[in-house]
Structures are given as structure tokens and as C-alpha cells.
Coordinates of C-alpha atoms in Angstrom, one line a residue:
Chain C
M1 CA 24.9 13.7 -67.0
V2 CA 27.8 15.9 -68.6
R3 CA 27.8 19.7 -66.5
T4 CA 30.0 22.6 -66.6
A5 CA 31.6 22.9 -63.6
L6 CA 33.8 25.6 -62.1
V7 CA 36.1 25.9 -58.7
T8 CA 37.4 28.3 -57.7
G9 CA 41.1 28.7 -56.6
A10 CA 41.4 25.1 -57.9
S11 CA 45.1 24.8 -58.6
R12 CA 46.1 23.8 -55.2
G13 CA 45.1 22.1 -51.8
I14 CA 41.2 21.3 -51.3
G15 CA 39.9 23.1 -54.8
R16 CA 42.5 21.1 -57.0
A17 CA 40.7 17.9 -55.4
I18 CA 37.2 19.5 -56.0
A19 CA 38.0 19.8 -60.0
F20 CA 39.6 16.3 -59.6
A21 CA 36.3 14.7 -57.8
L22 CA 34.3 16.8 -60.4
A23 CA 36.2 15.7 -63.3
R24 CA 35.9 12.0 -62.0
D25 CA 32.3 12.2 -62.2
G26 CA 31.9 13.0 -65.9
H27 CA 31.7 16.5 -65.4
Q28 CA 33.7 19.4 -67.3
V29 CA 35.5 21.8 -65.1
G30 CA 36.8 25.1 -65.1
V31 CA 40.0 25.2 -62.6
N32 CA 40.3 28.9 -61.6
F33 CA 43.8 30.2 -60.1
S34 CA 44.9 33.5 -59.8
S35 CA 48.8 33.5 -59.8
S36 CA 49.4 30.1 -60.0
S37 CA 49.4 29.2 -63.3
G38 CA 51.8 26.1 -63.3
P39 CA 50.1 24.3 -61.1
A40 CA 46.6 25.3 -62.8
A41 CA 47.8 23.8 -66.2
D42 CA 49.0 20.9 -63.8
V43 CA 45.7 20.3 -62.8
V44 CA 43.9 21.0 -66.6
A45 CA 46.7 17.9 -68.0
E46 CA 46.1 15.6 -65.3
I47 CA 42.4 15.7 -65.5
E48 CA 42.9 15.0 -69.6
A49 CA 45.1 12.5 -68.9
A50 CA 42.5 10.7 -67.1
G51 CA 40.1 11.4 -70.1
G52 CA 38.3 14.3 -68.9
K53 CA 37.8 17.9 -70.1
A54 CA 39.1 20.9 -68.3
I55 CA 40.6 24.5 -68.9
A56 CA 42.8 26.8 -66.7
L57 CA 40.9 30.2 -66.2
G58 CA 42.9 32.7 -64.5
A59 CA 40.9 35.7 -62.6
D60 CA 41.4 37.2 -59.0
V61 CA 37.8 36.5 -58.2
S62 CA 37.5 39.4 -55.9
D63 CA 37.6 41.4 -59.1
A64 CA 33.7 42.0 -60.7
A65 CA 35.4 42.5 -63.7
A66 CA 38.0 39.7 -63.8
V67 CA 35.1 37.5 -63.1
D68 CA 32.2 38.5 -65.5
A69 CA 35.5 38.0 -68.3
M70 CA 36.1 34.2 -66.5
F71 CA 32.6 33.3 -66.8
T72 CA 32.6 34.5 -70.3
E73 CA 35.3 32.7 -70.9
A74 CA 33.8 29.2 -69.0
A75 CA 30.5 29.8 -71.4
A76 CA 32.6 30.0 -74.8
Q77 CA 34.7 27.4 -73.5
L78 CA 32.7 24.8 -72.2
G79 CA 29.4 26.5 -71.9
P80 CA 27.1 28.0 -69.3
V81 CA 28.2 26.7 -65.4
E82 CA 25.7 24.6 -63.9
I83 CA 28.0 23.7 -60.9
L84 CA 29.8 26.7 -59.3
V85 CA 32.4 25.6 -55.9
N86 CA 33.4 28.8 -54.2
N87 CA 36.6 27.8 -53.4
A88 CA 39.3 30.2 -53.6
G89 CA 40.4 31.4 -49.9
I90 CA 43.5 32.8 -48.3
T91 CA 44.3 33.5 -44.3
A92 CA 46.1 36.4 -43.1
D93 CA 45.9 35.6 -39.5
N94 CA 46.8 37.6 -36.4
L95 CA 45.0 38.8 -33.0
L96 CA 42.2 41.3 -33.3
L97 CA 44.6 43.9 -31.6
R98 CA 47.5 43.3 -34.4
M99 CA 45.0 43.0 -37.3
T100 CA 45.5 45.4 -39.9
P101 CA 41.9 46.8 -41.8
E102 CA 43.7 45.9 -44.7
D103 CA 44.3 42.2 -43.9
F104 CA 40.7 42.3 -42.7
D105 CA 39.3 43.5 -45.9
R106 CA 41.8 41.2 -48.3
V107 CA 40.5 38.3 -46.7
L108 CA 36.5 39.2 -46.8
A109 CA 37.5 40.1 -50.3
V110 CA 38.7 37.0 -51.5
N111 CA 36.7 34.7 -49.5
L112 CA 33.3 36.0 -49.3
R113 CA 32.9 39.0 -52.1
S114 CA 33.9 36.8 -54.2
A115 CA 31.2 34.0 -53.7
F116 CA 28.4 37.0 -54.6
L117 CA 30.6 37.7 -57.8
C118 CA 30.8 34.4 -59.2
S119 CA 27.2 33.4 -57.6
R120 CA 25.1 36.2 -59.0
L121 CA 26.9 35.2 -62.7
A122 CA 26.5 31.4 -62.1
V123 CA 22.8 31.8 -61.1
K124 CA 21.9 33.9 -64.4
A125 CA 22.7 30.3 -66.7
M126 CA 21.4 27.9 -63.8
L127 CA 18.1 29.6 -63.8
R128 CA 17.7 29.2 -67.7
A129 CA 18.8 25.1 -67.2
R130 CA 16.2 25.4 -63.8
W131 CA 19.2 23.4 -62.7
G132 CA 22.2 24.5 -60.5
R133 CA 24.7 23.6 -57.7
I134 CA 25.9 26.4 -55.9
I135 CA 28.6 25.1 -53.1
S136 CA 31.0 27.4 -50.6
I137 CA 33.7 26.0 -48.9
A138 CA 33.9 27.9 -45.6
S139 CA 35.1 26.3 -42.2
V140 CA 35.1 25.1 -39.0
A141 CA 36.5 28.2 -37.6
G142 CA 33.5 30.1 -39.2
I143 CA 31.2 27.9 -37.3
A144 CA 33.1 27.7 -33.7
G145 CA 35.5 30.5 -34.1
N146 CA 39.3 30.5 -34.2
P147 CA 41.6 32.6 -32.1
G148 CA 44.0 34.8 -34.4
Q149 CA 41.2 34.4 -37.3
A150 CA 38.8 37.1 -37.1
N151 CA 38.9 38.0 -40.4
Y152 CA 39.1 34.5 -41.6
A153 CA 36.0 33.0 -39.8
A154 CA 34.0 36.2 -40.0
S155 CA 34.2 35.6 -44.3
K156 CA 33.7 31.6 -43.7
A157 CA 30.6 32.5 -41.5
G158 CA 29.7 35.1 -43.9
L159 CA 29.6 32.4 -46.3
I160 CA 27.1 30.4 -44.6
G161 CA 24.9 33.2 -43.8
F162 CA 25.3 33.9 -47.7
T163 CA 24.7 30.6 -49.2
K164 CA 21.4 30.0 -46.6
S165 CA 19.7 33.0 -48.5
V166 CA 20.8 32.2 -52.0
A167 CA 19.3 29.2 -50.7
K168 CA 15.4 30.5 -50.3
E169 CA 15.8 32.7 -53.2
V170 CA 16.7 30.6 -55.8
G171 CA 15.4 27.0 -54.1
S172 CA 11.9 27.2 -56.5
R173 CA 14.2 26.8 -59.9
G174 CA 15.6 23.5 -58.9
I175 CA 19.0 25.4 -57.6
T176 CA 20.5 24.0 -54.4
A177 CA 23.3 26.4 -52.1
N178 CA 25.3 24.3 -49.6
V179 CA 27.9 24.9 -47.4
V180 CA 30.6 22.2 -46.7
A181 CA 32.7 23.2 -43.7
P182 CA 36.1 21.3 -43.5
G183 CA 37.9 20.9 -40.0
F184 CA 41.9 20.4 -39.9
I185 CA 43.1 19.0 -43.6
N186 CA 46.5 18.1 -44.8
T187 CA 47.3 21.0 -47.2
D188 CA 49.4 24.1 -47.4
M189 CA 47.2 26.2 -45.5
T190 CA 47.3 24.0 -42.6
E191 CA 51.2 23.1 -42.8
G192 CA 51.8 26.5 -41.5
L193 CA 50.7 25.3 -38.3
G194 CA 53.1 25.0 -35.1
A195 CA 53.6 21.1 -34.2
E196 CA 52.4 22.2 -30.6
V197 CA 49.1 23.8 -32.1
K198 CA 49.1 20.3 -34.4
E199 CA 49.5 18.2 -31.3
S200 CA 46.8 19.7 -29.3
V201 CA 44.3 19.8 -32.5
L202 CA 44.7 16.2 -32.8
G203 CA 43.5 15.6 -28.9
S204 CA 40.0 16.8 -30.1
I205 CA 39.4 15.3 -33.6
S206 CA 37.4 12.1 -32.5
L207 CA 39.2 10.4 -35.9
G208 CA 42.4 11.2 -34.1
R209 CA 43.8 12.3 -37.5
F210 CA 43.5 15.3 -39.8
G211 CA 41.5 15.1 -42.9
E212 CA 42.8 15.1 -46.5
A213 CA 41.8 17.0 -49.2
A214 CA 39.8 14.2 -51.2
E215 CA 37.7 13.7 -48.3
V216 CA 36.6 17.5 -48.5
A217 CA 35.8 17.1 -52.3
A218 CA 33.7 13.6 -52.0
A219 CA 31.4 15.6 -50.1
V220 CA 31.5 18.5 -52.6
A221 CA 31.0 16.1 -55.1
F222 CA 27.9 14.6 -53.5
L223 CA 26.4 17.7 -53.0
A224 CA 27.0 18.6 -57.1
S225 CA 25.3 15.0 -58.2
E226 CA 21.6 14.1 -59.3
A227 CA 21.3 12.6 -55.8
A228 CA 21.7 16.0 -53.5
G229 CA 18.6 17.1 -55.3
Y230 CA 16.8 17.7 -52.1
I231 CA 19.5 19.2 -49.9
T232 CA 19.7 23.2 -49.6
G233 CA 20.9 25.4 -47.2
Q234 CA 22.9 23.3 -45.1
V235 CA 26.4 22.9 -43.8
L236 CA 28.2 19.9 -44.7
A237 CA 31.3 19.6 -41.6
V238 CA 34.1 17.2 -42.9
E239 CA 35.9 17.5 -39.7
G240 CA 36.6 14.2 -38.2
G241 CA 34.0 14.8 -35.3
L242 CA 35.9 18.0 -34.2
A243 CA 33.1 19.7 -32.7
L244 CA 31.4 16.5 -30.7
Chain G
M1 CA 10.4 48.9 -83.9
E2 CA 6.5 48.6 -84.0
K3 CA 4.6 47.4 -80.6
T4 CA 3.1 44.5 -82.5
E5 CA 6.6 43.3 -83.4
I6 CA 7.7 44.1 -79.3
E7 CA 4.3 42.3 -78.4
T8 CA 4.8 39.7 -80.5
R9 CA 8.2 38.7 -79.4
L10 CA 8.2 39.2 -75.7
R11 CA 5.0 36.8 -75.9
D12 CA 7.8 34.2 -77.1
V13 CA 9.8 34.9 -74.6
L14 CA 7.2 34.7 -71.7
V15 CA 6.8 31.5 -73.1
S16 CA 9.3 29.9 -73.7
E17 CA 11.9 31.5 -71.1
L18 CA 9.5 31.9 -68.3
G19 CA 7.0 29.1 -68.7
L20 CA 4.0 31.4 -69.3
D21 CA 0.8 30.2 -70.4
A22 CA 0.0 31.9 -73.8
D23 CA -3.6 32.0 -73.5
K24 CA -3.5 34.6 -70.3
I25 CA -1.0 36.9 -72.1
N26 CA -2.5 39.8 -73.8
R27 CA -1.4 43.3 -72.9
S28 CA -3.6 44.1 -69.8
A29 CA -2.2 41.0 -67.9
N30 CA -0.6 42.0 -64.3
F31 CA 2.7 39.6 -64.0
E32 CA 1.7 39.2 -60.6
T33 CA -1.6 38.6 -60.4
D34 CA -2.7 37.1 -63.2
L35 CA 0.6 35.5 -64.6
D36 CA 1.6 34.1 -61.3
V37 CA 5.1 35.6 -61.9
D38 CA 6.9 35.8 -58.2
S39 CA 9.7 38.4 -57.3
L40 CA 12.2 35.9 -58.9
G41 CA 10.2 35.6 -62.0
V42 CA 10.1 39.5 -62.4
V43 CA 13.9 39.7 -62.6
E44 CA 14.2 37.0 -64.7
L45 CA 11.7 38.4 -67.2
L46 CA 13.9 41.7 -67.0
M47 CA 16.6 39.4 -67.8
A48 CA 15.2 37.9 -70.6
M49 CA 13.9 41.5 -71.9
E50 CA 17.3 43.2 -71.8
D51 CA 18.5 40.1 -74.0
E52 CA 15.7 39.8 -76.2
F53 CA 15.8 43.5 -77.2
G54 CA 19.3 44.6 -76.2
V55 CA 18.3 47.6 -73.9
K56 CA 19.3 48.0 -70.2
I57 CA 16.4 48.2 -67.8
P58 CA 17.4 50.0 -64.1
D59 CA 15.4 48.9 -61.3
D60 CA 14.1 52.5 -61.0
E61 CA 12.2 51.9 -64.3
A62 CA 11.6 48.2 -63.9
E63 CA 9.4 49.2 -61.0
H64 CA 6.7 50.5 -62.9
I65 CA 6.3 47.3 -65.3
H66 CA 3.0 45.7 -63.7
T67 CA 1.8 44.4 -66.6
V68 CA 2.6 43.2 -70.4
G69 CA 1.3 46.5 -72.0
E70 CA 3.6 48.2 -69.6
A71 CA 6.6 46.2 -70.9
I72 CA 6.0 46.8 -74.0
D73 CA 5.7 50.4 -73.7
L74 CA 8.9 50.6 -72.0
V75 CA 10.8 48.4 -74.4
H76 CA 9.3 50.6 -77.2
G77 CA 9.8 53.6 -75.4
K78 CA 13.6 52.7 -75.1
L79 CA 14.3 51.7 -78.6
N80 CA 12.5 54.5 -80.7
V81 CA 14.3 57.2 -78.8

């Protein structure tokens, strides 16, 4: 069945791969971006070239008014959003003692507040449809913690608690809410890691390699599918056996 | 808008949007105890009323809605000021 999906932060990295995966499954996709309008247009073009339907939606998802406008436009052009992927995320790493309140707040706003703002609007339409999928992209950092990422890990752990609460609130209406928690994935975000860090991390990954964005997207596409209808409030780690 | 018209439209919304049993809906019916509307259902009811009648129902006013009749009165009060 063709549904309307909205993926936040979909111009690059994992979000981009998720947009492609959902489009391949036949869904029409709202490709949200905050500043990368060029890359977002490329994602839309690639989906359209493959015979799919997508639109680019520019919005700062930490801003309530911008999120309102984005959902209005998505509904007008694609129909009500029934699959929401809260993927937008940033890092502003620093050791706790060096972390500024501004960097803490900014990361929480983009990574966690955005999920709240988007989910509350998406749920409205999902309640009407008596069907919905909310999938939030957290991180193993939100489960195990990571030095230098107190803000990022807090935001990702927050997504897990948020998701479980929402799952309990709306489960009776056929709406599921789940988390996908990626480990180390080859993206712009992990490219910045030093060679030494990469080397030490690799030693603790059972599969002996970093993951690919498409491998995270595959998990998201599954949770978005009809087949995953009895799975809710779960955290699916896609991390190559990092925590074993 | 007359109360009878509000009642007719509200009844339609309750049946179509909330899936309530039309036979059980009357002005004295309590949403929670007579119509089996849960807490999320109350929120859906408020959203549906706001959409249908173009009114805003803040939380402090929503707290006073327990029966179908009270919902009608609230909308009537808002539309006829």
C-alpha cells in the first residue's frame, strides 16, 4: 500500500538512505532538509528517476512554526503523513567540562525536540487513519553513553523514552513507535573521527567493520512496513555486534 | 447555530470519526462511562469538535466536558457569543 512518509534530515547520510529505501517500497517521500537544499533536490531527483514520488521540504525541525508549515505542505502535496522518521540530528561534541550550555541546548533541540514537534502533528493524521509508524533514529551512544557526547547521548536516550511513552499512548489506534539505534556507520558524521578512534572502535565491533547507511535504512523500512505491525516501543540496534 | 443542528453534526462526527455506537448517543450519555471513550479518545473528540465547528477548546474548558450534552452546550456557547 502506498503511504506518505516524511523523513527529517533526509538530504544526507542515514536520512538519505532511508528516503531511498521507503521510496523503493513504493511510498511517497517528503525529504526534509534544514540547509542542504541542493543535496535534498538530488535525493528527490534520484527517487523520481527511479519512478517514485518525492518532494523536498525545507524546515528547521527544532522550530515549531516551521514544522507546522512543513506538515501543511506535505499534506497538501502528498497527503497526510502516515510514516514519520525522526532522523534529523547534529553533534556538538566536547567533554562535559568544556561543553557550553548553548551546545547542549542546540543538540537537544535538533535531535529530541524535533521528534516531539513532528510526532505530535503526525499522530493527528495517524489517529484518523487508525494506522501509523513513527520511527526515531537514536544511537548506541544513547544506550551505552560516549565520552565527549553527553549532549548527543542525552538526546538519543531521550528519544528512546519518548518513543516508549508515545507507543503506549497511541498503540490502541494501530500506531507503532520504535527506535533504530545505529552504531558506527560510514557517514559524514563519523568521517570526522580520528584514525586512532576508528581503529580502537573496530576492535570492539563483532562484524569487524563500520556499517552502511543502507543497512540502517533497511531496518527502518521493515519497521515502517505492514509486516512490523506487532512491534512497538522497541529499540532495534543496528551496530554490528558492538555491545555484545 | 441552534443546539439541534450542533447535536446532529456532533452525532455524525462521533459515529464517523470516533466510531461510537449511534444508538447509545444522547445528551445525557457520559463519554467515559456510557460510550467507552478512553483518555486518548477524549483528545480525538476535542480535535474533531474543533475541526467540525471551527472553535478552539483549551484544556481548562475541555475538563468540563463529560457528557454529550455538555459538549453541545460548550460549542453552542462558543458559536453564539
